[in-house]
Amino acid sequence: MDVRHLELLRELRDRGTLAAVAAATHRTPSAVSQQLRTAERDLGTALVEPFSRGVRLTAAGAILADGAEDVGVALAGVRARLDAQLGEPRGTVSIGTLPSAGEALLPGLLERLRGSAIELRLDDFDLAEADYAARSMDVDVVIAHSLAGDVPSGAEQLVSTPLVREPIDVALPSDHPLASRRRLHADDLVGTRWIGVPEGYPFDTILLAVENHTGERLERRLRLRDNHLVEALVGAGAGLALLPRFTTRARAGVVLRPLDGVRAVRSIVALSRPDRRARLAVRTVIDHLVEVGRHLEG
């Protein structure tokens, strides 16, 4: 039984189409189809069947796809023991992160890895909460966040490691009437105008909670992703905003105030597939990220 065939079936299960598998593995769809035919010949059974305009796994294919994860974990465990015997973790670890969490965590991680045999490959993306789990197919570690808890929506089948819990504060123009208060309550926000985030993004759940608490709708004048752009627009008087405490820089004309009355804290977590998490280098990187997060929390 060829491990590469098992991996192909898992990729097809997770990505859904031959074209998506081909794009992710940098091959042509015909090359992927050829490997599927080879796998079916070697294993003596049909692994896919026509479905709609594409294909889907047969019962046998689904069994093998599910088994690919167990095999991957076992192989990664063997490699981890070998690395430990050789004296240190080594290899490339790929990380995908939302920008604000990466800004808080990655400098400290790089400092801790200096001189080690681990090399990082980094990517950044800003997504709706439910979309972070899918990125674990492409990288070893996804640094994601959730306003609901330590497991982002859709990531229940992944290994989720809490890194840090970060308060989300209200950013106001320094001349705003509420800026004179040391803390704000959800009731104080009735009638205010906001620079929000796209619908489905975690910070929006805080404004929804405020609306549920007060029974009053908050006006979102704009919906933007980039926190630093939002900071600038708050300073220009465009509205109030929610910003993460650890990475919001001091800016003239802008003040931050803690928010009471609703849950206003996000969990920043490291997500990994179990087989990727089993690698010693990946576990080492996540352990370092936990230490960086602990330092941020003070």
Tab-separated table of N, CA, C and O in Angstrom, residues 79 139 204 219 234 242:
chain	number	residue	atom	x	y	z
A	79	ARG	N	9.520	9.970	12.715
A	79	ARG	CA	10.471	11.028	12.362
A	79	ARG	C	10.827	11.871	13.575
A	79	ARG	O	11.988	12.270	13.754
A	139	VAL	N	-0.685	24.385	5.220
A	139	VAL	CA	0.447	24.765	6.075
A	139	VAL	C	0.459	23.893	7.322
A	139	VAL	O	-0.541	23.262	7.674
A	204	ASP	N	-16.882	41.197	14.676
A	204	ASP	CA	-18.270	41.620	14.490
A	204	ASP	C	-19.181	41.004	15.539
A	204	ASP	O	-20.238	41.562	15.856
A	219	GLU	N	-24.705	51.561	14.073
A	219	GLU	CA	-24.447	51.897	12.671
A	219	GLU	C	-23.007	51.554	12.305
A	219	GLU	O	-22.063	52.025	12.937
A	234	VAL	N	-10.185	56.036	12.629
A	234	VAL	CA	-10.706	56.433	13.944
A	234	VAL	C	-10.146	57.808	14.312
A	234	VAL	O	-10.870	58.698	14.751
A	242	LEU	N	-13.260	48.441	17.052
A	242	LEU	CA	-12.720	47.445	17.975
A	242	LEU	C	-11.332	47.051	17.499
A	242	LEU	O	-11.157	46.689	16.332
